[in-house]
Amino acid sequence: MSRIAYVDGVYRPHRDASVHIEDRGYQFADGVYEVIAVRGGKLVDERLHLVRLRRSLAELRIEGALADAPLKFVLREVVRRNGVLDGIVYLQISRGIAPRDHGFPKTARPVLVVTARRSRPANPKLAEDGISVITMPDIRWERCDIKTIALIANVLGKQQAREAGAYEAWMVDGEGRITEGTSTNAWIVTTDNLIMTRGADHAILDGVTRQALIALIRRGGYRFAERSFTVAEAKAAREAFLTSTTSDLLPVVAIDGQPVANGVPGLLTQKLRAEYLAHVAEHV
Ligand code: PLP
């Protein structure tokens, strides 16, 4: 089955799909996106993704994007046309096409692109063995709560992690506190079993996986605080893990080459992972 993409109102063969050279997403990274997991052909936590999408659009003052009902139709249609049962659907909305000028164009209308692709759930070995992260200064702008397509700092961070043989880079703010990973949220469990992740301030993206896990944690009655932590606190933690749509929940067993506790996935982390996977399975 050949891949199909949706570009600005038209379903096209993926290999021929393209945007205009004066699309502001291409020229200014003037746009937003979402990545939604597909399990059994169903979109996981779609409502949370669409709420976040509307918020991102409003923060960038991008008006006139497709409303939720037709957007949901397009998402399903792209998933269906690509025969995706397990994978992801990607959507991007730019401010539109206009002669290059920084200020908002008067006449442009938003351009929507949707693609979908099959992917296996993250390699189970990553969950069994755990993954390593490195830390680095967070060099991004002050509105990381908006899911913009301006991801160059994240791109450079992820590449640095890969070159260091790590799965992810945890970025660190000016006060020495971890903000988040380049495409994941960061969590620790302290030695007195308090689960911690940074509060959803402007320094992080409020991950949908993060939101779903917080709801499960609250329901489960675990000790939990939305609080930032330093690199030293993370290195002294009993357990650490990360979350995202594409990684689910993965145990972090080393930070900057130093084992977290005894260097194996933590028990609470494994329990939370099982609860999160059960939550995802509910969609199927
Ligand atoms: N933080 C950043 C910077 C991200 O790019 C992402 C996902 O792409 C996340 C966190 C996790 O968000 P979600 O759980 O919605 O995938």
XYZ file of C-alpha atoms and ligand atoms in Angstrom:
300
model
C 0.000 0.000 0.000
C 1.588 3.329 -1.020
C 1.604 6.100 1.532
C -0.846 8.981 1.344
C -0.424 12.456 2.841
C -2.991 15.204 3.280
C -1.722 18.627 2.178
C -3.933 21.700 2.377
C -7.199 20.022 1.447
C -5.881 17.304 -0.889
C -4.887 13.653 -0.323
C -1.708 13.009 -2.311
C 0.787 10.188 -2.779
C 3.351 10.727 -0.021
C 6.292 10.849 -2.468
C 4.709 13.745 -4.390
C 3.412 15.663 -1.357
C 5.051 19.049 -0.850
C 4.384 22.509 0.506
C 4.937 25.861 -1.181
C 8.426 27.384 -0.823
C 6.840 30.445 0.791
C 4.940 28.441 3.382
C 5.727 30.226 6.641
C 6.294 26.909 8.332
C 9.168 26.285 5.934
C 10.603 29.813 6.079
C 9.990 30.899 9.692
C 9.032 27.702 11.582
C 5.799 29.667 11.987
C 3.514 26.788 12.871
C 2.510 24.119 15.355
C 2.250 20.337 15.345
C 1.031 17.259 17.165
C 2.075 13.606 17.117
C -0.703 11.234 18.146
C -0.199 7.533 18.787
C -2.390 5.098 16.852
C -3.187 1.751 18.481
C -5.498 -0.717 16.830
C -6.399 2.028 14.362
C -7.617 4.316 17.195
C -6.075 7.638 18.201
C -4.704 7.580 21.745
C -5.735 10.495 23.980
C -6.906 12.452 20.923
C -8.916 14.917 23.009
C -5.847 15.962 25.035
C -3.855 16.433 21.816
C -6.568 18.591 20.258
C -6.885 20.746 23.386
C -3.127 21.310 23.326
C -3.229 22.030 19.571
C -5.885 24.749 20.034
C -3.827 26.258 22.833
C -0.653 26.305 20.688
C -2.560 27.937 17.800
C -4.051 30.562 20.115
C -0.660 31.373 21.677
C 0.819 31.938 18.181
C -2.331 33.808 17.105
C -2.878 31.515 14.115
C -6.528 31.908 13.207
C -8.788 30.047 10.787
C -7.374 26.540 11.146
C -9.671 23.598 10.441
C -12.146 23.030 13.301
C -11.978 19.905 15.467
C -14.744 17.913 13.728
C -13.324 18.112 10.160
C -9.795 17.802 11.538
C -10.733 14.562 13.306
C -12.181 13.308 10.058
C -8.946 14.056 8.163
C -6.822 12.398 10.876
C -8.904 9.221 10.671
C -8.927 9.299 6.895
C -5.131 9.566 6.682
C -4.765 6.741 9.220
C -7.240 4.642 7.223
C -5.763 5.384 3.776
C -2.328 4.394 5.055
C -3.607 1.205 6.672
C -2.062 2.213 9.995
C -3.140 0.013 12.890
C -0.182 0.746 15.144
C 1.894 3.825 14.533
C 1.566 7.565 14.630
C -0.348 10.324 12.919
C 1.462 13.656 12.510
C -0.294 16.939 11.929
C 1.218 20.327 11.268
C -0.481 23.682 10.835
C 1.500 26.642 9.532
C 0.315 30.245 9.372
C 0.102 29.827 5.614
C 1.716 30.909 2.361
C 2.717 34.539 1.764
C 5.615 36.603 0.357
C 8.406 36.466 2.939
C 7.920 39.138 5.596
C 8.199 38.628 9.347
C 4.899 40.293 10.285
C 1.664 38.345 9.972
C 0.372 38.274 6.372
C -3.041 39.888 5.858
C -4.459 37.288 3.505
C -2.770 33.936 4.207
C -4.791 31.089 5.621
C -3.367 28.206 7.656
C -1.961 25.198 5.810
C -2.637 21.769 7.307
C -0.423 18.764 6.589
C -1.235 15.303 7.953
C 0.846 12.153 7.550
C 0.642 8.745 9.189
C 3.058 5.910 9.453
C 3.195 2.458 10.882
C 5.623 1.810 13.680
C 6.088 -0.919 16.180
C 5.734 -0.025 19.840
C 9.131 1.054 21.243
C 11.673 -1.764 21.374
C 10.794 -3.842 24.486
C 14.505 -4.161 25.240
C 14.606 -0.443 25.978
C 11.991 -0.962 28.671
C 13.674 -4.089 30.026
C 17.200 -2.705 30.190
C 16.424 0.972 30.621
C 17.991 3.824 28.716
C 20.631 6.441 29.416
C 20.389 10.201 29.207
C 22.919 12.992 29.168
C 22.365 16.497 30.501
C 23.037 19.752 28.671
C 22.106 23.430 28.972
C 18.602 24.252 27.775
C 19.231 26.806 25.017
C 15.598 27.091 23.851
C 13.296 30.132 23.978
C 11.029 31.016 26.908
C 7.788 29.515 25.522
C 8.531 25.818 25.330
C 4.934 25.199 26.450
C 3.852 25.919 22.854
C 4.281 22.940 20.532
C 5.864 24.861 17.667
C 7.699 23.302 14.760
C 10.755 25.424 15.701
C 12.759 22.481 17.022
C 16.365 23.226 16.116
C 17.612 23.273 19.747
C 15.827 19.941 20.308
C 17.356 18.559 17.099
C 20.871 19.553 18.194
C 20.246 18.152 21.681
C 19.008 14.794 20.392
C 21.964 14.511 18.038
C 24.385 15.259 20.890
C 22.696 12.508 22.919
C 23.019 10.029 20.040
C 26.671 10.885 19.512
C 27.216 10.270 23.235
C 25.528 6.856 22.912
C 22.502 8.029 24.935
C 18.804 7.794 24.139
C 17.889 11.304 25.210
C 19.285 14.610 26.465
C 17.750 16.192 29.550
C 18.017 19.947 29.278
C 18.932 22.101 32.264
C 17.738 25.645 33.011
C 19.809 28.554 34.376
C 19.155 27.434 37.971
C 20.498 23.933 37.384
C 17.028 22.372 37.250
C 16.069 19.879 34.581
C 13.385 21.160 32.239
C 12.648 18.143 30.005
C 14.092 15.909 27.306
C 14.412 17.021 23.687
C 11.210 15.114 22.840
C 10.164 13.663 26.202
C 9.224 14.742 29.729
C 11.563 13.935 32.643
C 10.593 12.229 35.902
C 12.301 10.942 39.049
C 11.279 8.937 42.090
C 13.051 10.135 45.244
C 14.489 7.833 47.908
C 11.306 8.371 49.945
C 9.167 7.232 47.000
C 7.911 10.642 45.904
C 7.257 10.727 42.150
C 8.282 14.109 40.717
C 8.044 15.861 37.377
C 8.424 19.546 36.638
C 5.232 21.597 36.807
C 3.764 22.603 33.442
C 5.376 26.045 33.301
C 6.630 27.854 30.193
C 9.907 25.890 30.271
C 8.366 22.576 29.223
C 5.851 21.067 26.868
C 2.956 19.662 28.882
C 3.160 16.185 27.354
C -0.060 14.339 26.710
C 1.660 11.205 28.068
C 2.640 13.293 31.111
C -0.970 14.425 31.589
C -2.356 10.907 31.184
C 0.219 9.478 33.609
C -0.480 12.184 36.201
C -4.166 11.220 36.088
C -3.230 7.549 36.618
C -0.834 8.451 39.454
C -3.511 10.523 41.190
C -6.071 7.761 40.750
C -3.580 5.220 42.123
C -2.945 7.304 45.254
C 0.848 7.422 44.795
C 2.952 10.131 46.451
C 3.409 12.745 43.732
C 4.515 16.355 43.308
C 4.752 18.576 40.249
C 8.083 20.075 41.208
C 11.320 20.751 39.355
C 14.495 18.940 40.360
C 18.197 19.575 39.858
C 20.669 17.373 38.015
C 22.148 16.424 41.416
C 18.697 15.380 42.689
C 18.139 13.303 39.556
C 21.486 11.573 39.993
C 20.658 10.841 43.648
C 17.157 9.560 42.823
C 15.946 6.031 43.492
C 14.416 5.811 40.015
C 14.108 7.939 36.894
C 12.096 7.674 33.717
C 10.843 9.610 30.721
C 7.536 9.817 28.876
C 6.305 10.700 25.401
C 3.822 9.607 22.765
C 6.438 7.653 20.828
C 8.494 6.332 23.779
C 5.570 5.577 26.135
C 7.316 5.368 29.504
C 10.942 4.261 29.582
C 13.153 3.714 32.629
C 16.266 5.900 32.809
C 19.101 3.874 34.340
C 22.041 6.236 33.788
C 22.482 9.996 33.770
C 25.722 11.400 32.308
C 27.190 7.902 32.500
C 26.403 7.571 36.209
C 23.978 4.772 37.205
C 20.663 5.799 38.769
C 20.583 3.846 42.074
C 21.783 0.324 41.131
C 21.454 0.985 37.392
C 18.406 -1.156 36.624
C 14.799 -0.110 35.925
C 13.011 0.843 39.140
C 10.041 -1.138 40.500
C 7.705 1.848 40.681
C 8.751 2.850 37.162
C 7.852 -0.633 35.889
C 4.500 -0.480 37.674
C 3.695 2.940 36.198
C 4.732 1.736 32.760
C 2.352 -1.227 33.038
C -0.461 1.111 34.145
C 0.232 3.490 31.279
C 0.288 0.661 28.707
C -3.024 -0.598 30.101
C -4.420 2.927 29.651
C -3.248 2.944 26.009
C -4.708 -0.524 25.445
C -8.109 0.802 26.565
C -8.265 2.749 23.278
C -8.088 -0.385 21.171
N 8.655 17.553 25.530
C 8.986 17.841 24.260
C 9.951 18.939 23.997
C 8.407 17.127 23.198
O 8.737 17.425 21.924
C 7.505 16.077 23.488
C 6.891 15.298 22.396
O 7.146 15.484 21.254
C 7.206 15.801 24.826
C 7.782 16.568 25.822
C 6.230 14.705 25.171
O 4.949 15.073 24.785
P 3.837 13.973 24.452
O 3.721 13.118 25.675
O 2.614 14.766 24.194
O 4.332 13.201 23.282
